[in-house]
Short mmCIF file of C-alpha atoms in Angstrom, two decimals:
data_model
loop_
_atom_site.label_atom_id
_atom_site.label_comp_id
_atom_site.label_asym_id
_atom_site.label_seq_id
_atom_site.Cartn_x
_atom_site.Cartn_y
_atom_site.Cartn_z
CA MET A 120 14.98 14.46 -20.45
CA ASP A 121 16.69 16.34 -17.34
CA GLU A 122 20.37 15.82 -17.51
CA LYS A 123 21.26 17.76 -13.97
CA ALA A 124 18.77 14.46 -12.40
CA THR A 125 20.80 12.57 -9.69
CA TRP A 126 20.58 9.62 -11.29
CA PHE A 127 21.94 10.68 -15.05
CA ARG A 128 25.14 9.55 -16.24
CA GLY A 129 24.87 10.67 -19.99
CA TRP A 130 23.97 9.00 -22.96
CA MET A 131 24.41 5.81 -24.76
CA GLU A 132 24.25 5.39 -28.51
CA THR A 133 22.27 1.82 -29.33
CA SER A 134 20.52 0.78 -32.48
CA ILE A 135 17.33 2.54 -31.35
CA GLY A 136 18.87 6.15 -31.06
CA ARG A 137 20.27 7.08 -27.76
CA VAL A 138 19.49 6.24 -24.40
CA ALA A 139 20.08 7.94 -21.02
CA ARG A 140 22.19 6.08 -18.75
CA ILE A 141 21.53 5.78 -15.30
CA SER A 142 23.57 5.66 -11.79
CA THR A 143 23.30 3.05 -9.42
CA HIS A 144 24.51 5.15 -6.53
CA MET A 145 22.04 6.93 -4.26
CA GLY A 146 23.07 10.21 -2.95
CA LEU A 147 22.05 12.35 -0.16
CA ARG A 148 19.48 14.01 -2.32
CA ASP A 149 17.87 10.98 -3.33
CA THR A 150 17.87 9.87 0.56
CA LEU A 151 16.16 13.12 1.55
CA GLY A 152 14.12 13.24 -1.22
CA GLY A 153 12.81 9.52 -0.17
CA CYS A 154 11.94 10.93 3.37
CA ARG A 155 10.11 13.67 2.21
CA VAL A 156 7.67 11.75 0.17
CA ARG A 157 7.38 9.53 3.11
CA TRP A 158 5.66 12.47 4.71
CA GLY A 159 3.33 13.25 1.87
CA ILE A 160 5.17 16.38 0.79
CA ARG A 161 5.00 16.75 -2.94
CA ARG A 162 4.70 12.97 -3.48
CA MET A 163 2.22 13.32 -6.42
CA HIS A 164 5.32 15.27 -8.46
CA TYR A 165 8.25 12.88 -7.64
CA HIS A 166 8.56 10.78 -11.03
CA VAL A 167 10.99 9.80 -13.68
CA PRO A 168 10.18 10.07 -17.54
CA ALA A 169 8.51 7.10 -18.61
CA GLY A 170 10.63 5.11 -21.51
CA LEU A 171 14.12 3.57 -21.96
CA TYR A 172 17.36 3.46 -19.78
CA ALA A 173 20.74 1.53 -19.67
CA VAL A 174 22.48 0.31 -16.39
CA GLY A 175 26.09 -0.29 -16.80
CA GLN A 176 26.86 -1.12 -20.69
CA PRO A 177 24.04 -3.18 -21.80
CA THR A 178 24.34 -5.44 -25.38
CA PRO A 179 21.43 -6.47 -26.69
CA GLU A 180 21.69 -9.73 -25.02
CA SER A 181 20.98 -7.83 -21.80
CA PRO A 182 17.87 -8.61 -19.71
CA VAL A 183 15.27 -5.85 -20.08
CA LEU A 184 13.64 -4.78 -16.57
CA VAL A 185 10.54 -3.16 -16.09
CA THR A 186 9.26 -1.04 -13.44
CA ALA A 187 6.94 2.41 -12.46
CA ASN A 188 8.23 5.78 -12.87
CA TYR A 189 7.63 7.01 -9.07
CA LYS A 190 10.77 8.02 -8.18
CA LEU A 191 11.27 6.16 -5.30
CA SER A 192 10.50 2.90 -6.93
CA PHE A 193 13.49 3.87 -9.25
CA ASP A 194 15.73 4.73 -6.63
CA LEU A 195 15.00 1.65 -4.85
CA LEU A 196 15.71 -0.49 -8.04
CA ARG A 197 18.42 1.15 -9.43
CA ARG A 198 20.58 1.28 -6.14
CA GLU A 199 20.46 -2.80 -6.46
CA LEU A 200 21.91 -2.99 -9.78
CA SER A 201 25.79 -1.99 -9.37
CA GLY A 202 28.18 -3.68 -11.30
CA LYS A 203 24.86 -4.92 -13.48
CA ASP A 204 24.51 -4.17 -17.50
CA LEU A 205 20.60 -4.05 -18.24
CA TRP A 206 18.18 -2.42 -19.82
CA LEU A 207 15.35 -0.66 -17.73
CA LEU A 208 11.80 0.14 -19.05
CA VAL A 209 9.97 2.69 -17.17
CA LEU A 210 6.19 2.45 -17.46
CA GLU A 211 4.38 5.63 -16.91
CA THR A 212 2.66 4.91 -13.74
CA PHE A 213 2.00 8.83 -13.08
CA GLY A 214 4.44 8.78 -10.20
CA ILE A 215 2.36 5.60 -8.27
CA ASN A 216 4.48 2.49 -7.10
CA VAL A 217 4.45 -0.65 -8.95
CA TRP A 218 1.84 -2.45 -6.61
CA CYS A 219 -0.67 0.55 -6.06
CA ALA A 220 -0.54 1.37 -10.20
CA ALA A 221 -1.35 -2.22 -11.04
CA GLY A 222 -4.05 -2.13 -8.70
CA LYS A 223 -5.12 1.16 -10.84
CA GLY A 224 -4.44 -0.84 -13.91
CA THR A 225 -1.69 2.10 -15.28
CA PHE A 226 1.27 -0.55 -14.47
CA GLY A 227 -0.90 -2.66 -16.92
CA THR A 228 -1.04 -4.79 -20.12
CA THR A 229 -2.24 -1.98 -22.27
CA GLU A 230 0.80 0.73 -21.01
CA LEU A 231 3.40 -2.16 -20.77
CA ILE A 232 2.54 -3.11 -24.60
CA ASN A 233 2.44 0.37 -25.79
CA ARG A 234 5.84 1.19 -23.84
CA VAL A 235 7.61 -1.94 -25.54
CA GLN A 236 6.51 -1.23 -29.11
CA LYS A 237 7.03 2.73 -28.74
CA VAL A 238 10.52 2.35 -27.22
CA GLN A 239 11.35 -0.30 -30.17
CA LEU A 240 12.35 -2.94 -27.81
CA ASP A 241 12.35 -5.97 -30.50
CA LYS A 242 14.60 -4.05 -32.46
CA LEU A 243 17.07 -3.23 -29.61
CA VAL A 244 17.67 -6.73 -27.79
CA LYS A 245 17.90 -9.98 -29.35
CA HIS A 246 16.20 -12.10 -26.99
CA ARG A 247 12.42 -11.89 -26.40
CA THR A 248 11.97 -11.79 -22.45
CA ILE A 249 11.24 -9.15 -19.92
CA ILE A 250 11.67 -9.05 -16.30
CA LEU A 251 8.66 -7.94 -14.50
CA PRO A 252 8.39 -7.54 -10.53
CA GLN A 253 5.99 -9.77 -8.99
CA LEU A 254 3.98 -7.42 -7.62
CA GLY A 255 2.88 -5.92 -10.97
CA ALA A 256 1.32 -9.14 -11.75
CA SER A 257 -2.06 -7.66 -10.61
CA GLY A 258 -2.22 -5.25 -13.73
CA VAL A 259 -0.48 -7.23 -16.31
CA ALA A 260 -1.85 -10.42 -18.19
CA ALA A 261 1.12 -12.05 -19.39
CA HIS A 262 -0.26 -14.14 -21.92
CA GLN A 263 -1.88 -10.63 -23.71
CA VAL A 264 1.89 -8.80 -23.62
CA LYS A 265 3.44 -12.32 -25.22
CA LYS A 266 0.51 -12.13 -28.03
CA ALA A 267 0.67 -8.82 -28.75
CA THR A 268 4.17 -7.71 -28.57
CA GLY A 269 6.19 -11.47 -29.08
CA PHE A 270 7.78 -10.77 -25.29
CA ARG A 271 7.45 -13.01 -22.80
CA VAL A 272 6.96 -11.84 -19.18
CA LYS A 273 8.92 -13.49 -16.31
CA TYR A 274 7.66 -12.28 -13.29
CA GLY A 275 10.84 -11.66 -10.92
CA PRO A 276 11.16 -11.32 -7.22
CA ILE A 277 9.00 -9.24 -5.19
CA ARG A 278 11.48 -7.05 -3.58
CA ALA A 279 14.13 -5.30 -5.81
CA HIS A 280 16.80 -6.41 -3.05
CA ASP A 281 16.24 -10.14 -4.58
CA LEU A 282 17.11 -8.73 -8.01
CA PRO A 283 20.75 -9.73 -8.17
CA SER A 284 20.29 -13.10 -6.88
CA PHE A 285 17.16 -13.76 -9.17
CA LEU A 286 19.83 -12.50 -12.11
CA SER A 287 22.56 -14.72 -10.85
CA ASN A 288 20.48 -17.57 -10.60
CA GLY A 289 19.29 -18.27 -13.75
CA GLN A 290 16.42 -15.84 -13.47
CA LYS A 291 14.39 -18.05 -11.11
CA ALA A 292 12.95 -16.68 -7.99
CA SER A 293 12.81 -18.65 -4.63
CA GLU A 294 9.68 -19.31 -3.20
CA GLU A 295 11.17 -16.97 0.14
CA ASN A 296 11.25 -14.13 -2.59
CA ARG A 297 7.80 -14.52 -3.83
CA ARG A 298 6.30 -14.07 -0.85
CA ILE A 299 5.30 -10.49 0.53
CA HIS A 300 6.16 -9.43 4.38
CA PHE A 301 5.29 -6.97 6.17
CA THR A 302 7.99 -6.26 8.52
CA ILE A 303 7.99 -3.78 11.50
CA TRP A 304 9.94 -1.45 9.01
CA ASP A 305 7.86 -1.91 6.26
CA ARG A 306 5.06 -1.00 8.76
CA LEU A 307 7.08 1.49 10.21
CA VAL A 308 7.93 4.00 7.06
CA LEU A 309 3.97 3.77 6.14
CA THR A 310 2.87 5.37 9.39
CA PRO A 311 3.99 8.94 8.75
CA MET A 312 1.42 8.81 5.95
CA GLU A 313 -1.31 7.72 8.35
CA LEU A 314 -0.29 10.60 10.67
CA VAL A 315 -0.40 13.24 7.70
CA GLY A 316 -3.74 12.03 6.60
CA ALA A 317 -5.13 12.42 9.84
CA TRP A 318 -4.42 15.96 10.38
CA LYS A 319 -7.29 17.86 8.48
CA PRO A 320 -10.40 16.11 10.32
CA SER A 321 -7.90 16.40 13.38
CA LEU A 322 -8.08 19.93 13.50
CA VAL A 323 -12.17 19.98 13.08
CA ILE A 324 -12.14 17.60 16.04
CA LEU A 325 -9.69 20.31 18.04
CA LEU A 326 -11.87 22.92 17.35
CA LEU A 327 -14.77 21.32 18.42
CA VAL A 328 -13.18 20.57 21.59
CA PHE A 329 -12.14 23.80 21.93
CA ILE A 330 -16.00 25.26 21.24
CA ILE A 331 -17.38 22.73 23.74
CA GLY A 332 -14.72 24.09 26.65
CA ILE A 333 -16.13 27.37 25.52
CA LEU A 334 -19.84 26.53 26.67
CA SER A 335 -19.01 24.10 28.98
CA GLY A 336 -17.30 26.92 31.37
CA GLN A 337 -19.72 29.41 33.46
CA ASP A 338 -17.29 32.48 32.44
CA PHE A 339 -16.72 32.20 29.04
CA SER A 340 -12.97 33.06 29.35
CA LEU A 341 -10.63 32.17 26.68
CA GLN A 342 -8.35 31.01 29.34
CA GLY A 343 -10.95 28.66 30.94
CA ALA A 344 -11.81 27.17 27.49
CA LEU A 345 -8.11 26.54 26.96
CA SER A 346 -7.51 24.97 30.23
CA ARG A 347 -10.73 22.70 30.07
CA SER A 348 -9.47 21.61 26.39
CA VAL A 349 -6.10 20.58 26.95
CA SER A 350 -6.95 17.06 28.41
CA PRO A 351 -9.58 16.23 25.77
CA ALA A 352 -7.48 17.49 22.81
CA LEU A 353 -4.78 15.44 24.57
CA ILE A 354 -6.67 12.24 25.02
CA TYR A 355 -7.85 12.62 21.73
CA LEU A 356 -4.22 12.89 19.91
CA GLY A 357 -3.33 10.17 22.01
CA ALA A 358 -5.62 7.79 20.78
CA LEU A 359 -5.00 9.09 17.12
CA LEU A 360 -1.48 8.09 17.78
CA MET A 361 -2.81 4.44 19.22
CA GLY A 362 -4.88 3.51 16.13
CA SER A 363 -2.47 5.22 13.43
CA PHE A 364 1.16 4.54 14.77
CA VAL A 365 1.42 2.16 17.77
CA THR A 366 -1.36 -0.17 16.17
CA PRO A 367 0.58 -0.68 12.81
CA ILE A 368 3.86 -1.17 14.67
CA LEU A 369 2.50 -3.97 17.47
CA LEU A 370 0.04 -5.38 14.44
CA PRO A 371 1.25 -9.09 14.55
CA TRP A 372 0.95 -9.19 18.16
CA ILE A 373 -2.40 -7.54 18.99
CA PRO A 374 -5.21 -10.79 19.34
CA GLY A 375 -7.98 -10.50 16.57
CA ARG A 376 -8.04 -10.15 13.26
CA ALA A 377 -9.87 -7.24 12.35
CA PHE A 378 -7.82 -4.11 12.71
CA SER A 379 -10.99 -1.72 14.22
CA LEU A 380 -10.19 -4.49 17.04
CA LYS A 381 -6.92 -4.52 17.44
CA GLY A 382 -6.68 -0.64 17.54
CA ALA A 383 -9.81 -0.49 20.18
CA GLN A 384 -8.03 -2.73 22.40
CA ILE A 385 -4.45 -0.15 22.17
CA GLY A 386 -7.17 2.50 22.54
CA PHE A 387 -8.81 0.94 25.70
CA LEU A 388 -5.08 0.60 27.41
CA TRP A 389 -4.80 4.10 26.54
CA ALA A 390 -7.96 5.10 28.18
CA PHE A 391 -6.74 3.40 31.03
CA ALA A 392 -3.87 4.46 31.32
CA VAL A 393 -5.23 8.09 31.16
CA SER A 394 -7.88 7.22 33.85
CA LEU A 395 -5.03 6.10 36.42
CA THR A 396 -3.77 9.72 35.78
CA LEU A 397 -7.09 11.68 36.05
CA SER A 398 -9.31 9.68 37.79
CA SER A 399 -9.27 11.34 41.17
CA THR A 400 -10.62 15.01 39.31
CA TRP A 401 -13.19 13.38 36.99
CA SER A 402 -16.94 12.43 36.65
CA LEU A 403 -18.31 9.14 36.36
CA GLY A 404 -19.62 10.80 32.98
CA SER A 405 -16.68 11.79 31.70
CA MET A 406 -14.80 8.54 32.71
CA ILE A 407 -17.38 6.42 30.95
CA ALA A 408 -17.17 8.76 27.85
CA LEU A 409 -13.09 8.38 28.07
CA PHE A 410 -13.70 4.39 27.74
CA LEU A 411 -16.12 4.82 24.89
CA ILE A 412 -14.61 7.54 22.69
CA ALA A 413 -10.77 6.72 23.25
CA PRO A 414 -11.30 2.96 21.84
CA ALA A 415 -13.56 4.10 19.26
CA THR A 416 -11.03 6.84 17.94
CA ALA A 417 -7.94 4.46 18.16
CA ALA A 418 -10.22 1.57 16.23
CA TYR A 419 -11.26 3.92 13.52
CA PHE A 420 -7.30 5.15 12.43
CA ALA A 421 -6.28 1.62 13.31
CA MET A 422 -8.92 0.24 10.47
CA ASN A 423 -7.79 2.69 7.94
CA PHE A 424 -4.22 0.87 8.11
CA THR A 425 -5.89 -1.81 6.40
CA GLY A 426 -5.28 -0.01 3.14
CA CYS A 427 -1.32 0.08 3.75
CA SER A 428 -1.29 -3.69 4.92
CA THR A 429 0.10 -6.71 2.68
CA PHE A 430 -2.85 -9.17 3.54
CA THR A 431 -6.03 -7.46 3.41
CA SER A 432 -8.94 -8.13 0.91
CA LEU A 433 -12.00 -6.12 -0.23
CA SER A 434 -14.36 -8.65 1.03
CA GLY A 435 -12.71 -8.93 4.33
CA VAL A 436 -12.21 -4.98 4.95
CA GLN A 437 -15.82 -4.38 3.76
CA LYS A 438 -17.21 -7.42 6.40
CA GLU A 439 -15.07 -5.62 8.90
CA MET A 440 -16.39 -1.97 8.31
CA ARG A 441 -20.18 -3.20 8.59
CA ILE A 442 -19.74 -4.52 11.72
CA ALA A 443 -16.71 -1.80 12.91
CA VAL A 444 -18.26 1.45 11.47
CA PRO A 445 -22.00 1.33 13.10
CA VAL A 446 -19.90 0.17 16.76
CA ILE A 447 -17.49 3.34 16.40
CA ILE A 448 -20.25 5.64 15.69
CA LEU A 449 -22.15 4.10 18.47
CA SER A 450 -19.35 4.19 20.77
CA ILE A 451 -18.47 8.02 19.94
CA VAL A 452 -22.36 9.16 19.94
CA SER A 453 -22.79 7.49 23.49
CA GLY A 454 -19.66 8.56 24.92
CA GLY A 455 -21.13 12.25 23.80
CA VAL A 456 -24.31 11.45 25.96
CA ALA A 457 -22.56 10.06 28.77
CA LEU A 458 -20.30 13.46 28.81
CA LEU A 459 -23.34 15.62 28.40
CA LEU A 460 -25.15 13.58 31.42
CA GLY A 461 -22.50 13.60 33.17
CA ASN A 462 -21.99 17.23 33.37
CA LEU A 463 -25.56 18.22 33.64
CA LEU A 464 -26.62 16.23 36.30
CA MET B 209 -2.66 -12.41 15.84
CA GLY B 210 0.03 -12.72 13.17
CA PHE B 211 -0.92 -11.30 9.54
CA GLN B 212 -4.25 -13.42 9.38
CA TYR B 213 -6.86 -11.50 8.09
CA LEU B 214 -10.69 -12.79 8.38
CA ARG B 215 -11.44 -15.99 7.45
CA ASP B 216 -14.04 -17.20 4.97
CA VAL B 217 -14.89 -14.29 3.00
CA ALA B 218 -12.20 -14.63 0.05
CA THR B 219 -13.91 -14.72 -3.53
CA LEU B 220 -11.28 -16.91 -4.92
CA GLU B 221 -12.60 -19.54 -7.37
CA LEU B 222 -10.83 -22.44 -9.07
CA ASP B 223 -12.23 -24.25 -12.27
CA ILE B 224 -9.90 -27.09 -12.21
CA ASP B 225 -11.62 -28.30 -15.41
CA LYS B 226 -10.21 -25.24 -17.20
CA CYS B 227 -6.62 -25.25 -15.53
CA THR B 228 -3.88 -26.30 -18.04
CA LEU B 229 -1.46 -26.48 -15.53
CA CYS B 230 1.00 -23.57 -16.58
CA GLY B 231 1.59 -22.92 -13.06
CA MET B 232 1.45 -18.78 -13.87
CA CYS B 233 -1.50 -18.23 -11.09
CA THR B 234 1.51 -20.20 -8.34
CA LYS B 235 4.04 -17.98 -9.40
CA VAL B 236 2.16 -14.67 -8.98
CA CYS B 237 0.63 -15.12 -5.36
CA VAL B 238 2.56 -13.17 -3.28
CA HIS B 239 0.74 -15.03 -0.15
CA GLY B 240 1.33 -18.96 -1.54
CA VAL B 241 -2.55 -19.12 -2.03
CA LEU B 242 -2.18 -21.48 -4.98
CA ALA B 243 0.25 -24.43 -5.62
CA VAL B 244 0.33 -26.89 -8.35
CA ASP B 245 0.50 -30.89 -6.89
CA GLY B 246 0.46 -33.98 -9.04
CA ASN B 247 -3.27 -33.57 -10.31
CA GLY B 248 -3.06 -29.88 -10.70
CA VAL B 249 -3.40 -26.72 -9.06
CA ARG B 250 -5.22 -26.32 -5.85
CA ILE B 251 -5.81 -23.48 -3.74
CA LEU B 252 -3.83 -24.42 -0.30
CA ASP B 253 -4.94 -21.26 1.63
CA LYS B 254 -7.97 -19.82 0.83
CA ASP B 255 -8.60 -17.55 4.01
CA ALA B 256 -5.05 -15.93 2.63
CA CYS B 257 -5.89 -14.58 -0.40
CA MET B 258 -5.90 -10.87 -0.38
CA GLU B 259 -7.90 -10.62 -3.32
CA CYS B 260 -5.32 -8.64 -5.31
CA GLY B 261 -6.53 -10.64 -8.87
CA ALA B 262 -3.13 -11.42 -10.13
CA CYS B 263 -3.54 -14.76 -10.35
CA ALA B 264 -7.08 -14.45 -12.62
CA MET B 265 -5.19 -11.85 -14.45
CA ASN B 266 -2.69 -14.28 -15.75
CA CYS B 267 -4.43 -17.20 -16.12
CA PRO B 268 -4.58 -18.01 -19.77
CA ALA B 269 -7.58 -20.39 -19.56
CA GLU B 270 -9.55 -18.23 -17.46
CA ALA B 271 -9.75 -20.85 -14.61
CA VAL B 272 -8.75 -18.88 -11.93
CA THR B 273 -12.09 -16.14 -10.72
CA VAL B 274 -11.72 -13.51 -8.24
CA ARG B 275 -13.33 -10.44 -7.21
CA ALA B 276 -10.29 -8.34 -7.24
CA GLY B 277 -10.11 -4.94 -5.42
CA VAL B 278 -8.01 -3.35 -3.10
CA GLY B 279 -8.67 -4.26 1.10
CA CYS B 280 -8.53 -0.30 1.85
CA SER B 281 -11.35 1.04 4.41
CA TRP B 282 -10.77 4.42 2.70
CA ALA B 283 -11.74 3.24 -0.99
CA ILE B 284 -14.80 1.31 0.74
CA PHE B 285 -15.65 4.46 2.50
CA ARG B 286 -15.82 6.19 -0.66
CA ASP B 287 -17.84 3.55 -2.57
CA TRP B 288 -20.36 3.75 0.00
CA PHE B 289 -20.96 7.32 -0.17
CA ARG B 290 -20.75 6.88 -3.97
CA ARG B 291 -23.75 4.55 -4.01
CA SER B 292 -26.00 6.79 -1.92
CA GLY B 293 -25.86 8.58 -5.23
CA ASP B 294 -26.70 5.61 -7.61
CA SER B 295 -27.51 1.70 -6.91
CA GLY B 296 -25.22 0.12 -9.67
CA GLU B 297 -22.28 -1.98 -8.50
CA GLY B 298 -19.25 -0.53 -9.69
CA ASP B 299 -15.57 -1.42 -9.12
CA ILE B 300 -14.07 -0.23 -5.76
CA GLN B 301 -10.85 1.20 -6.93
CA CYS B 302 -7.77 2.63 -4.71
CA ASP B 303 -7.70 6.40 -5.01
CA CYS B 304 -4.42 6.82 -2.79
CA SER B 305 -2.42 9.30 -4.69
#
C-alpha cells in the first residue's frame, strides 16, 4: 500500500486487521491524472491496489460498495462519498473500468467471490449485502455470488453521482438512475482516445500523401512535393476530425442509425466546404476523388466510435460493418482511380 | 436520429415458461428492454438491446438468452482477421486497454 497516494488517509483497525482509510477529496493531482489518462497517456498504469478500504468511520453495519481498480473509476466513486461511513471492496480489474471489465469478465463472478472470501468480509460486517454498480452486471451472476459467499448482490445506480440518493433512499435505485445516457459531455471526454488511436495510421497515410506528392511532380523537388502535399494532408486531417470528433459530438442529431452513415454525411459536408474554397484550381478527377475519399474516411473513423457508445450491439455493428467496410474500401479505391485518371488524361 | 441503433438484429430471447418473475433482468438492463407486467416479464423494446448480456448472466432460471458481446468495430475487425486463420466461431471480445 502506497501511503503517499493522494487518497490515503491513514489506517483503521478492524476485526480482520488494519484497513486503509481513503479520502473523499479530489486533489489537483487526481484531476490532472484523470485528464492525462483520457488522452491515453500511461493509461494502463493507472490503478489502485485491489482489496478493502474504509470511507469515513464504518462499522459492522455499514454498507459495502464494490468497484473496479481503475484509478479514474475509484476517484469518481470516492468523491461522491463525502460524509458517508462505508466499506469499499475494490476488485482486481487490471486498471480497467467497471463496464469494460465486466464485459471482459475480470469484474466478474469469480473475482468477486474470491475477493469477498480473501478479505473475510463475512467476519467484518454483520449484514449480508454487497452493492455493485449496475454496469458490473454483465460480468457478475448475482445468484452464484449468493450461493458461494452468502452475500446478496444488490445492483446500485449506474452513476456514482446517484449513490448518495440510492443510499439514503433505502438502497433503491430509481428507474431514471438505472438508464444509461450518452450526453454530449460523455461523448466529448471519449473523443481524445479516438484521436490518439488514429495517430499511427495517420502518419502512414500522410507519408503516402507526401510520396504521391513527390511522384506526381515534374521536378522531384522537396519543396514542390511539400506544397503539393499540403492540401491533401489537410483534407485528410479534416476528414479524420469529422469522423472521430465532430460525428461523435453531433451523434444524436445526424440522420440515420449506422455510425458510418452518420460519419459519411459529415465527411460529405467537409468535402463540400473544401470544394467551395479550392474548386477553381482543381481538376474534375481531383474533385471526384475528394467527394469519394473524404466521406469514406470520415465514415471509417465514425464507425470506430461504436465501441465507445452506450447503445450499439454486437449483432448491429456486425451488420453495419458487412455493408460499410466494402463501401468504404470501394469509395477510396475509386477515388484513387479518379485521381490517377484525372491527372494522367 | 437520437440514440437508436440498427433494427431487427438483437439476439435477445425470453422463455416465459422458465421465468420465475424474480425481476433481476429488469433491474440490470441499462436500456429498460425488459419489464415485469401483470402476467410476467416482457421484452418491451428489443431494438434497444445492446447485447451486453447482463440479463442472461443474472437470470437464475436461464429464461433469458442473448449472444452477448461488445458492439465495437475494432473487436469485430480483430475477429475477421483472426477467423481467416481458423474457421471456428470464437467469442468476439473487447481488447481495449
